[in-house]
Tab-separated table of C-alpha atoms and ligand atoms in Angstrom:
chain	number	residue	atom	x	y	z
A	1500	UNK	CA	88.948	76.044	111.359
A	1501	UNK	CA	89.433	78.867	113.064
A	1502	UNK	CA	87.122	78.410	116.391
A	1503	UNK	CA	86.388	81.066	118.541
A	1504	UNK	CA	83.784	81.713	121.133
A	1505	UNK	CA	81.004	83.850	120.265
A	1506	UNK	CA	78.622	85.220	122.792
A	1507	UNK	CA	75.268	86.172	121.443
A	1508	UNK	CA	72.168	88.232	123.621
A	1509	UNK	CA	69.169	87.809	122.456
A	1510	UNK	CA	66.630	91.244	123.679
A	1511	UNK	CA	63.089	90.708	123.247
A	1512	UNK	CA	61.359	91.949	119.687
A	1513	UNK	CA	59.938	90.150	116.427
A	1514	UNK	CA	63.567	90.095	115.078
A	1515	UNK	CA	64.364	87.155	117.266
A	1516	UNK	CA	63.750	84.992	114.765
A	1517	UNK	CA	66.744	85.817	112.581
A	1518	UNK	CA	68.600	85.049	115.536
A	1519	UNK	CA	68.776	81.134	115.064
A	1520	UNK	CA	69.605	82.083	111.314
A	1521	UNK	CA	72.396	83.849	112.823
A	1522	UNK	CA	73.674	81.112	115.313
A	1523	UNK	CA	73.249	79.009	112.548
A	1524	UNK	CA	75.924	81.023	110.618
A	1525	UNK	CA	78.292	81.047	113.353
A	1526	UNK	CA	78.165	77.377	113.781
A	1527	UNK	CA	78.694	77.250	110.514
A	1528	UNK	CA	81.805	79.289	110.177
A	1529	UNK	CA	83.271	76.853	113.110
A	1530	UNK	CA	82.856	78.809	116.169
A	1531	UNK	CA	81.148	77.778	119.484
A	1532	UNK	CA	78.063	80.202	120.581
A	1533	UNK	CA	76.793	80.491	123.804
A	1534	UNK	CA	73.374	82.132	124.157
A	1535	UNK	CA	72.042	84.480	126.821
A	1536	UNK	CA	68.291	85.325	126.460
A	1537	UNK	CA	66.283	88.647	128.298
A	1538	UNK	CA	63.022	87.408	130.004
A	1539	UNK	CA	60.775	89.020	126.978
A	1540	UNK	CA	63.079	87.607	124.068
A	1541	UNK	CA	61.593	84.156	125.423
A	1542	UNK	CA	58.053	85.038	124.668
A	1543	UNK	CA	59.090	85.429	120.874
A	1544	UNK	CA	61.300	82.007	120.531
A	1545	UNK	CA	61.675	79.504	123.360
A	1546	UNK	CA	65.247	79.031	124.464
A	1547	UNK	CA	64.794	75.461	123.569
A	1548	UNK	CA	65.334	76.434	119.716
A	1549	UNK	CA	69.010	78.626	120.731
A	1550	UNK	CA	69.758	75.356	122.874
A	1551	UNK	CA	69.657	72.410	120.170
A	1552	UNK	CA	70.995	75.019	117.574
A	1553	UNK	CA	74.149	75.556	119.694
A	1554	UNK	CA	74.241	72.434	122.031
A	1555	UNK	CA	74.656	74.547	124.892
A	1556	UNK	CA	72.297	75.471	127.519
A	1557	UNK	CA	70.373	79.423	127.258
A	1558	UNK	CA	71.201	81.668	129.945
A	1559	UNK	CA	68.348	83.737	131.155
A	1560	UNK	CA	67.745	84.257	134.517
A	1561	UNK	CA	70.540	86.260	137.261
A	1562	UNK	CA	69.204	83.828	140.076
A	1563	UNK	CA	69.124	80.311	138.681
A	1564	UNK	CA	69.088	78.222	141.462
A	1565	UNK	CA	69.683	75.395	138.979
A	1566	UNK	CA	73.272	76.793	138.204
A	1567	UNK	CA	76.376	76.119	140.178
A	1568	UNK	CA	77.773	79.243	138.643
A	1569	UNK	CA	76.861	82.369	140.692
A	1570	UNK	CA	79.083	84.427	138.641
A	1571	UNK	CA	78.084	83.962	135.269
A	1572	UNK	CA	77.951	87.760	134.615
A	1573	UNK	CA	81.950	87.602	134.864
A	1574	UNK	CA	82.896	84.328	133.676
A	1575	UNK	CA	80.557	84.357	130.536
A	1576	UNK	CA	82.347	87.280	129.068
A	1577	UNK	CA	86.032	86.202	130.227
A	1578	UNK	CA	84.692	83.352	128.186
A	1579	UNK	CA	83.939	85.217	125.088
A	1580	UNK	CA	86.572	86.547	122.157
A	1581	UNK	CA	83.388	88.606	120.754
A	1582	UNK	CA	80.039	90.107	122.242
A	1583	UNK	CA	76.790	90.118	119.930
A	1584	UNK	CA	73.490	91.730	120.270
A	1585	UNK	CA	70.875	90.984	117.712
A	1586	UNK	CA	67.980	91.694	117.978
A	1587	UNK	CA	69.222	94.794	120.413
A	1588	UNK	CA	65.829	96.812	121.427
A	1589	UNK	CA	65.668	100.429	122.106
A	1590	UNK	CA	65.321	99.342	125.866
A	1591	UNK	CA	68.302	97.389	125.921
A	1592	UNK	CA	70.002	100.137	124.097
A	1593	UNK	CA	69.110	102.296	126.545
A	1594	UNK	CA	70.089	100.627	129.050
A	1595	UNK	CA	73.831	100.074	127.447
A	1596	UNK	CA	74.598	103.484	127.090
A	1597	UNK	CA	73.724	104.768	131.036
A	1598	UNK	CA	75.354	101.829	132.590
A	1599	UNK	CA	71.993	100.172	133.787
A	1600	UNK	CA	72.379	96.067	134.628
A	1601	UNK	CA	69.297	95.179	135.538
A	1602	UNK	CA	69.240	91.665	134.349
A	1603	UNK	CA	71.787	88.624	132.926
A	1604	UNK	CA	72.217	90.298	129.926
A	1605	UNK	CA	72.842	93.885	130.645
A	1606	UNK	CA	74.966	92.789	133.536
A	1607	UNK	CA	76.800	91.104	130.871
A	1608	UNK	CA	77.462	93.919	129.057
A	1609	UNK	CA	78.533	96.091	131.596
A	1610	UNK	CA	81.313	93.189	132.805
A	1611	UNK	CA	82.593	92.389	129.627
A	1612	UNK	CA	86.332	92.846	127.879
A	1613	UNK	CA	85.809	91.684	125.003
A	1614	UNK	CA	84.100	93.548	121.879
A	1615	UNK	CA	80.739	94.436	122.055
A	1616	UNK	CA	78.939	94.843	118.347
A	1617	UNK	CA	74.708	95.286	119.060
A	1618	UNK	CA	72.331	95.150	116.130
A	1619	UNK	CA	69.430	97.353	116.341
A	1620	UNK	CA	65.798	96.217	115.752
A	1621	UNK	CA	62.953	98.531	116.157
A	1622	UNK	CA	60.017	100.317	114.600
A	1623	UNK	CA	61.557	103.684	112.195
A	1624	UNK	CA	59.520	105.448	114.910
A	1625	UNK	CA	61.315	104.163	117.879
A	1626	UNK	CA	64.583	104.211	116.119
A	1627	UNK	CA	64.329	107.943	115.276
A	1628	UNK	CA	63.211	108.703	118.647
A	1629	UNK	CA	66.478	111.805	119.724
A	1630	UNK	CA	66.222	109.556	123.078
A	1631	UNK	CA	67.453	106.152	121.279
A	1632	UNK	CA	69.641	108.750	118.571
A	1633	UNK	CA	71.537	109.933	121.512
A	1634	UNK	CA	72.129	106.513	123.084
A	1635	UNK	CA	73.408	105.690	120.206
A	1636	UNK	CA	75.578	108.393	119.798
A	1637	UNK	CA	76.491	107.353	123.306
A	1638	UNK	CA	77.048	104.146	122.454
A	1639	UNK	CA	79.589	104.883	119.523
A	1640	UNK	CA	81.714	107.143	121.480
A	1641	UNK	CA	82.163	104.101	123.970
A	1642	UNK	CA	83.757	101.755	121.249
A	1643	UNK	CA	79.991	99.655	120.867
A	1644	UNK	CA	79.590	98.761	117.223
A	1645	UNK	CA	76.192	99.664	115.974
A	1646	UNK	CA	75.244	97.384	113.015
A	1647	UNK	CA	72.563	98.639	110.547
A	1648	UNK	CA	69.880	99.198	110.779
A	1649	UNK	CA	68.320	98.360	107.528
A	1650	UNK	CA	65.561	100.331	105.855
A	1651	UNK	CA	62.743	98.341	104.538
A	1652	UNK	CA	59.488	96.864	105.332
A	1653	UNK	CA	58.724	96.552	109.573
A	1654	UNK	CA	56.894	93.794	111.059
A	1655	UNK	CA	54.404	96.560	112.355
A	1656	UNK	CA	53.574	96.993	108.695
A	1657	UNK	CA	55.690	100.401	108.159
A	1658	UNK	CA	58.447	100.651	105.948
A	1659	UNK	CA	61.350	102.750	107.299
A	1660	UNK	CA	64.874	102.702	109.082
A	1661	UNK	CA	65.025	99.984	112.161
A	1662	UNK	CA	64.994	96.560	110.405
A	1663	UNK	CA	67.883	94.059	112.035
A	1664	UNK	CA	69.973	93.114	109.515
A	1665	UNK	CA	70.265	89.856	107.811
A	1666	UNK	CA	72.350	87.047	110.088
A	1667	UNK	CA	74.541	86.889	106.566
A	1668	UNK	CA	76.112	90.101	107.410
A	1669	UNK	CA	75.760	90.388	111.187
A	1670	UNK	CA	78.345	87.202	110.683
A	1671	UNK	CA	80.263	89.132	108.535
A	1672	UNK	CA	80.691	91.903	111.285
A	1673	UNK	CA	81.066	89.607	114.074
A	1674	UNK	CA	83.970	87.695	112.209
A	1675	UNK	CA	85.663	91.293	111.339
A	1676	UNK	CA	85.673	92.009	114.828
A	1677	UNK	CA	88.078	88.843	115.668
A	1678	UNK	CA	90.220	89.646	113.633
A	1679	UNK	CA	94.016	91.819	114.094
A	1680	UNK	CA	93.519	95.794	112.917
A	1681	UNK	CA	96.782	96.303	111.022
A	1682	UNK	CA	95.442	98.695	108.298
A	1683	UNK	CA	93.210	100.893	110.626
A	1684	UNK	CA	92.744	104.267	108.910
A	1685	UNK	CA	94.485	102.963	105.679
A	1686	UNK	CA	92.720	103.089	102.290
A	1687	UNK	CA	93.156	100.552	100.584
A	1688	UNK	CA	92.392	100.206	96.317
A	1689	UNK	CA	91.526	96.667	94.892
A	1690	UNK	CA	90.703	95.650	91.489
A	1691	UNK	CA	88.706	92.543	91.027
A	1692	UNK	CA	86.792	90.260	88.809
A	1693	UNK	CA	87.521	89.683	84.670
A	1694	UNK	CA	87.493	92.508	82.078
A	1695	UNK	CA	84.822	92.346	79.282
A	1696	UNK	CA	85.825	93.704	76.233
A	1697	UNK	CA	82.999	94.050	73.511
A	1698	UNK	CA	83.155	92.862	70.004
A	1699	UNK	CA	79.806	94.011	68.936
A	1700	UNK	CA	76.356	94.841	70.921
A	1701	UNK	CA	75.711	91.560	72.149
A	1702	UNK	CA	79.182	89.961	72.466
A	1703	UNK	CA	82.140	90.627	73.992
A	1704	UNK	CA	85.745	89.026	74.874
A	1705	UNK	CA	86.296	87.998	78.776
A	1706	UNK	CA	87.502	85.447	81.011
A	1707	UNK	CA	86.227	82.875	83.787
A	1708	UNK	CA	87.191	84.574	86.643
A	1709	UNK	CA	84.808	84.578	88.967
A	1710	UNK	CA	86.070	87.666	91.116
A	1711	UNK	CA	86.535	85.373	94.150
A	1712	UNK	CA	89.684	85.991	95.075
A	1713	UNK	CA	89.826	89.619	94.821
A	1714	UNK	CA	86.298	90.115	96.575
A	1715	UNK	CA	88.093	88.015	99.397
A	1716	UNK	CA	91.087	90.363	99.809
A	1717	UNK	CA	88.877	93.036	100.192
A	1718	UNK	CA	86.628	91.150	102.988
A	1719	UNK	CA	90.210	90.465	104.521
A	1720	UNK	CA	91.207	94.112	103.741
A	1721	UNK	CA	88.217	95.792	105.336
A	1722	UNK	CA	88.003	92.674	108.530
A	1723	UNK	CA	91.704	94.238	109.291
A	1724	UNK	CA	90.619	97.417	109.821
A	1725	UNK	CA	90.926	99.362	106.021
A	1726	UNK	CA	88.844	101.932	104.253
A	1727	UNK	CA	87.934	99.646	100.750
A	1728	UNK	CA	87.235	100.212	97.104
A	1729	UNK	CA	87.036	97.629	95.171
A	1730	UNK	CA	86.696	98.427	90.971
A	1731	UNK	CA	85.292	95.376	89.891
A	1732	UNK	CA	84.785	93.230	86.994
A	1733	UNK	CA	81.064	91.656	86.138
A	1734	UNK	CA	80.649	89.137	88.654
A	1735	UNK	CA	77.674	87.788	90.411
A	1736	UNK	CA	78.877	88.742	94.034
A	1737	UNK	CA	78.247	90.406	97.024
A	1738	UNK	CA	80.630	93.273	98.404
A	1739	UNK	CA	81.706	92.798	101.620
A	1740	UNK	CA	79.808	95.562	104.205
A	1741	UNK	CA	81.740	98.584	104.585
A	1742	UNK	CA	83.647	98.806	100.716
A	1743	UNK	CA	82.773	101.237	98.043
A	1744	UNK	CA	82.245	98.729	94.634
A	1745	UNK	CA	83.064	100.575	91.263
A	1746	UNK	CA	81.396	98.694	88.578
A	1747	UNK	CA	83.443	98.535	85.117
A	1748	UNK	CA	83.379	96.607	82.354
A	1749	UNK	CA	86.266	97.037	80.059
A	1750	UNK	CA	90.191	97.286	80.916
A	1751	UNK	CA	89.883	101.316	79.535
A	1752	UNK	CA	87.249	101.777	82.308
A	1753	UNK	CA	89.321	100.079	84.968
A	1754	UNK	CA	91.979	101.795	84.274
A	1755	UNK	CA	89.605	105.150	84.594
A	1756	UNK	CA	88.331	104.288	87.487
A	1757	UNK	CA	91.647	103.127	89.531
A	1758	UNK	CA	93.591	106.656	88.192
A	1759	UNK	CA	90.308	108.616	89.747
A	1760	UNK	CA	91.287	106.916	93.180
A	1761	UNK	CA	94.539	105.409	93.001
A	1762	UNK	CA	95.804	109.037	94.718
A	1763	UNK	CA	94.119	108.646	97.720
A	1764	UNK	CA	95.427	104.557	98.025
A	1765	UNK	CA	97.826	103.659	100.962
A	1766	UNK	CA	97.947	100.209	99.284
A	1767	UNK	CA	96.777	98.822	95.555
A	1768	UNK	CA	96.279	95.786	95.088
A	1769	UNK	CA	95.443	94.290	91.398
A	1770	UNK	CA	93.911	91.142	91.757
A	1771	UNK	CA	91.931	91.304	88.508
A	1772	UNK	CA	91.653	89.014	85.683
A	1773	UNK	CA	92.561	92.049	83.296
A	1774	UNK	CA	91.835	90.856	79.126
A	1775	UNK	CA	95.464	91.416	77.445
A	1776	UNK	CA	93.799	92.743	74.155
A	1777	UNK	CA	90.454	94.858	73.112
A	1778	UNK	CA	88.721	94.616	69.912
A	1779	UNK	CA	90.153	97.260	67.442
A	1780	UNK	CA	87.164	96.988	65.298
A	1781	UNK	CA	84.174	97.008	67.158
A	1782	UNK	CA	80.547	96.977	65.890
A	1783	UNK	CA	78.040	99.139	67.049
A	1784	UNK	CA	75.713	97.264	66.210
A	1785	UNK	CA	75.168	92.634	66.559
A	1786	UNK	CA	77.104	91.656	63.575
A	1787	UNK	CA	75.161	89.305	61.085
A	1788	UNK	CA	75.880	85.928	60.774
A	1789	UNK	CA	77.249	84.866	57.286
A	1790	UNK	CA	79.503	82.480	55.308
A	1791	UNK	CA	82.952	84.662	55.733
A	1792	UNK	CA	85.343	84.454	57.749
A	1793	UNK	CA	85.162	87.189	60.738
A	1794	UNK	CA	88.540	88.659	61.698
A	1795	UNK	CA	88.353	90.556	64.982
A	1796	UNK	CA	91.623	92.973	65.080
A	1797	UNK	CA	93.171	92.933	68.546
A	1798	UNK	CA	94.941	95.732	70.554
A	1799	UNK	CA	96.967	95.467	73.792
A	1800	UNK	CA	95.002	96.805	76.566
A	1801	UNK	CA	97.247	99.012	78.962
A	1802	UNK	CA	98.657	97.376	82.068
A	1803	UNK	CA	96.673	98.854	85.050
A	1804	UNK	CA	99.071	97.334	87.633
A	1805	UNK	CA	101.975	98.517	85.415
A	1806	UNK	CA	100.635	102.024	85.530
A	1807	UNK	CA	99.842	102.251	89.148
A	1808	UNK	CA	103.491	101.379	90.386
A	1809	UNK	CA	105.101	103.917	87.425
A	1810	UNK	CA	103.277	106.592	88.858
A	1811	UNK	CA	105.760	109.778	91.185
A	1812	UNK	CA	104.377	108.775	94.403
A	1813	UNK	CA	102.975	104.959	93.931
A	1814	UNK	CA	100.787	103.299	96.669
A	1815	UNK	CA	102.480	99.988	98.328
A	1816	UNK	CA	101.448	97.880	95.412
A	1817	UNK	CA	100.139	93.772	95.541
A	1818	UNK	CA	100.360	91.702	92.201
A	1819	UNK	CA	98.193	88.690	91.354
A	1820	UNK	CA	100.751	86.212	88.865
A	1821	UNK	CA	98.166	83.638	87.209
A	1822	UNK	CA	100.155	81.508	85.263
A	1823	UNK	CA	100.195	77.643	83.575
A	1824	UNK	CA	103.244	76.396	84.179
A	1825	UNK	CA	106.926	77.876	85.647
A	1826	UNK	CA	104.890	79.673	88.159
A	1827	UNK	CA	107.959	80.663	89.880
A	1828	UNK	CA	110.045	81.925	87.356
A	1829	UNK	CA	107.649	83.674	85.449
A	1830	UNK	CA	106.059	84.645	88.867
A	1831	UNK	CA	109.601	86.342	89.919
A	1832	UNK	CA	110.229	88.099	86.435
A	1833	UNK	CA	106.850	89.262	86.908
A	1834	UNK	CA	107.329	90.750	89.789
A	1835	UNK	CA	110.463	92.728	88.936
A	1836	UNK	CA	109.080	93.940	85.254
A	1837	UNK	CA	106.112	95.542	87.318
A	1838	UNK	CA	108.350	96.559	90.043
A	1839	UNK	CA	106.386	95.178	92.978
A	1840	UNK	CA	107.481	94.689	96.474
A	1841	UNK	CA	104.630	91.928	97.001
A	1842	UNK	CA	103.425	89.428	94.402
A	1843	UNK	CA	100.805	86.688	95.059
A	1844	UNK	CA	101.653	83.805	92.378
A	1845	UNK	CA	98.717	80.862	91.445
A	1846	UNK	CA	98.828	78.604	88.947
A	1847	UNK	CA	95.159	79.476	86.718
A	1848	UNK	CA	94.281	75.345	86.613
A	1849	UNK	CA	93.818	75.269	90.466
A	1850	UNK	CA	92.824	79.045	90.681
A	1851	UNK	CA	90.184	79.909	88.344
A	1852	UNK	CA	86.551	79.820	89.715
A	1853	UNK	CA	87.182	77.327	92.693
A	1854	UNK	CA	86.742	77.917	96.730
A	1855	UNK	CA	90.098	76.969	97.535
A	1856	UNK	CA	93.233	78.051	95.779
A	1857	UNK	CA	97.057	77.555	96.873
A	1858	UNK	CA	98.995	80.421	96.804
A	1859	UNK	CA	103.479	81.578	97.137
A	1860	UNK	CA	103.826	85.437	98.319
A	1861	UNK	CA	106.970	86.762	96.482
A	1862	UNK	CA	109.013	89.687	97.780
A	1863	UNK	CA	112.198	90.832	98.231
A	1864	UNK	CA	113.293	88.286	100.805
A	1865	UNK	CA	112.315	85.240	98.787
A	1866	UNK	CA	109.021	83.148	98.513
A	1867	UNK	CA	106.590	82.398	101.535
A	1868	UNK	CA	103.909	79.673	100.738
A	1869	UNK	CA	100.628	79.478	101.381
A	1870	UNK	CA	99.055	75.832	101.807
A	1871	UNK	CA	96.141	75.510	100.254
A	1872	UNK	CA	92.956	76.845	101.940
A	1873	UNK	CA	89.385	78.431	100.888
A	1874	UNK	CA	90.190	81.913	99.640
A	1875	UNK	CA	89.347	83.959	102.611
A	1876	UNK	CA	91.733	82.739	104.635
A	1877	UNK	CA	94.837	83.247	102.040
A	1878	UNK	CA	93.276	86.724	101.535
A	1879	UNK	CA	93.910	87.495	105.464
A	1880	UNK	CA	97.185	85.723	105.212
A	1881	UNK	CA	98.246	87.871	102.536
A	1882	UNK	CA	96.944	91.108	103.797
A	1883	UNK	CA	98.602	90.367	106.693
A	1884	UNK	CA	101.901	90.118	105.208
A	1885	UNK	CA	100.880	92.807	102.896
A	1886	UNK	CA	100.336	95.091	106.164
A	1887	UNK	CA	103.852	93.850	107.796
A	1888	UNK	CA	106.025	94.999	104.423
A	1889	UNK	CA	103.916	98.321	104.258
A	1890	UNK	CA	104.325	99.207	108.095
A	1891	UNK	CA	108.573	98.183	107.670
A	1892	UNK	CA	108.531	100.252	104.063
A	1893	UNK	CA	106.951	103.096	105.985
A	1894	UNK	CA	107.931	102.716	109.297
A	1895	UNK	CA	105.087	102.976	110.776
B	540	CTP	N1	97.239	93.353	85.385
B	540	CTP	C1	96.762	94.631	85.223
B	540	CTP	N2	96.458	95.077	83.948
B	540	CTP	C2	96.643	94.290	82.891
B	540	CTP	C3	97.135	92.954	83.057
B	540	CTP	C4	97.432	92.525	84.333
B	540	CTP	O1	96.591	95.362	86.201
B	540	CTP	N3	96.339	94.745	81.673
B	540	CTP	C5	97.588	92.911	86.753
B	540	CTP	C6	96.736	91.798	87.294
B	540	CTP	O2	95.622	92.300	88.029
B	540	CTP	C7	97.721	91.045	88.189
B	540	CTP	C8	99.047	91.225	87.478
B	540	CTP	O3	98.889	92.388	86.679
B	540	CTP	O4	97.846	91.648	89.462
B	540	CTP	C9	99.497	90.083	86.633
B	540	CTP	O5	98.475	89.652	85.792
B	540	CTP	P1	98.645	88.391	84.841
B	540	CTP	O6	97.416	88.210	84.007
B	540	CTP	O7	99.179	87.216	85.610
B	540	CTP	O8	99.877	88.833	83.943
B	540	CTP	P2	100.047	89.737	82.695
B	540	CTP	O9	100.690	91.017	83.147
B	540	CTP	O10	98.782	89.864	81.906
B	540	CTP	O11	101.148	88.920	81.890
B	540	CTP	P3	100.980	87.540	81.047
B	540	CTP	O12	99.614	87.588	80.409
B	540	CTP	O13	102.100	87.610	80.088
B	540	CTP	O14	101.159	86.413	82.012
């Protein structure tokens, strides 16, 4: 796993709670969190709860007499690869964006090197307030990442803008920040996810892909710095934060959808489970059951990927090869038909639907090959490489 060391403030407001949910996450995702707690965050949770979640003793206090480390303002944050936040109160916020270290936490802030992401908790009230809206216009101009707020229901019974968001995607954010910014200020198109292709009202033609893969490259995509949209299959996931998600459901409205933005693309990449054929002779309406036979007349579909590289001025355009068996030879003639400088080749029987997935990147110089590992992390690996060939193609 991929360890790193997470520092997380805790400010004090009824958000707190989500905060063990978050170091929680973080554990979870392998790295080690060390937890620094303002005076009033301890009247909502006791540090006791931070402590056995993370195994490592709460910081509160600036004059601990119990600590042989007088500087822990400095060495806590030469400690840390990333800086969290959450809950982050309009007080603390405040504080952030004039400078003011006052206590552990804000001294903290104001000593650290690493990245700083805060996530905002706070009645819609208090978060509208122009004093907090120009801190945190403050605070963006100084490189802080603001994440959320959320709109929804408030713990003071209000609904409206201020609600922390969920640990889920605070971890998200935090694990974006760690990583390397190759494609910052690139856009970057993605199709994802299986093609349905109807037969009749209720039925349809499709595949098992569960969209896993491709809604990884686009995590890896956006955690490296790239402006996302994903056109997606049906699938029963969650964009990451930050992409635009075009919902289709045929190959025809894929193919729609990617021409509409496939102009504004630095890099495509086609990661989709595309059906080969549509139904010529669709019903409108459920077709009856009955003794004959039912002959469904099939149609090629047209090759998105295909289209996309044929075009004048093509993006810098990534290839998915699922095949069965002679992955690399069909993988490498594959690759030249479609005219791709980048092709990511999987055999379907250890691809299809699982966590993990094993993976050879084929381009011009050969094959590079990916050991197998859960999907996310072949996703950065092959935006990474994805990002070197682009930057050499365009010397940038
Ligand atoms: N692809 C596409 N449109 C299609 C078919 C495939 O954009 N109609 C893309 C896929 O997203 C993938 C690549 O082309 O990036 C290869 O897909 P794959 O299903 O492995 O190959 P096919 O081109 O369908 O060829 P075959 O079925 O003969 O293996």
């Amino acid at each position: 796993m991929n360890q790193k060391k997470i520092l997380l403030g805790v400010t004090g407001g009824i958000a707190v709670y989500k905060s063990a949910e978050l170091v929680r996450q973080l554990v979870k995702a392998g790295h080690e969190v060390q937890v620094v707690m303002t005076r009033s965050a301890t009247e909502f949770v006791g540090p006791v709860t931070f402590q056995a979640l993370t195994g490592r003793d709460v910081f509160v206090d600036m004059w601990d007499k119990q600590r042989g480390d007088s500087m822990a303002h400095i060495s806590l944050t030469r400690w840390a690869d990333a800086f969290v936040v959450a809950p982050a109160t309009a007080n603390f916020l405040a504080k952030l964006a004039n400078g003011i270290a006052d206590d552990l936490l804000s001294t903290l802030a104001a000593a650290r090197e690493c990245p700083l992401l805060v996530a905002p908790a706070m009645n819609k009230q208090m978060w509208g307030n122009p004093a907090n809206q120009r801190n945190i216009v403050q605070l963006k101009a100084d490189g802080v990442a603001i994440l959320g707020p959320a709109s929804g229901f408030q713990a003071c019974g209000e609904v409206g803008e201020g609600r922390m968001l969920e640990a889920e995607e605070i971890a998200l954010h935090v694990d974006a920040a760690l990583q390397p910014k190759p494609l910052a200020g690139k856009k970057v198109l993605i199709t994802a996810g299986p093609t349905f292709e109807r037969i009749d009202a209720v039925r349809g033609i499709t595949n098992p892909s569960s969209g896993k893969m491709g809604y990884a490259v686009a995590r890896a995509a956006w955690e490296a710095g790239a402006e996302v949209t994903l056109v997606s299959g049906q699938v029963s996931l969650t964009p990451p934060p930050g992409c635009r998600r075009i919902d289709v459901v045929s190959a025809q409205d894929m193919l729609n959808a990617v021409n509409a933005e496939v102009d504004a693309a630095d890099i495509f990449i086609g990661v989709a489970a595309v059906a080969d054929y549509y139904v010529l002779n669709q019903s409108e309406q459920k077709i009856k059951k009955d003794a004959h036979i039912l002959t469904l007349e099939l149609a090629p579909n047209p090759d998105i990927l295909a289209n996309v590289t044929a075009r004048d001025n093509p993006p810098f355009c990534v290839g998915f090869a699922a095949e069965s068996e002679n992955l690399l030879e069909y993988a490498e003639a594959k690759r030249r038909r479609k005219k791709l400088p980048l092709l990511a080749a999987n055999l379907v029987q250890t691809a299809i639907g699982a966590d993990d997935n094993e993976i050879i990147l084929l381009d011009d110089e050969g094959e590079h090959r990916l050991p197998r590992a859960d999907k996310l992390e072949l996703a950065r690996k092959l935006v990474a490489h994805a990002a070197r060939l682009y930057a050499r193609q365009n010397k940038v």
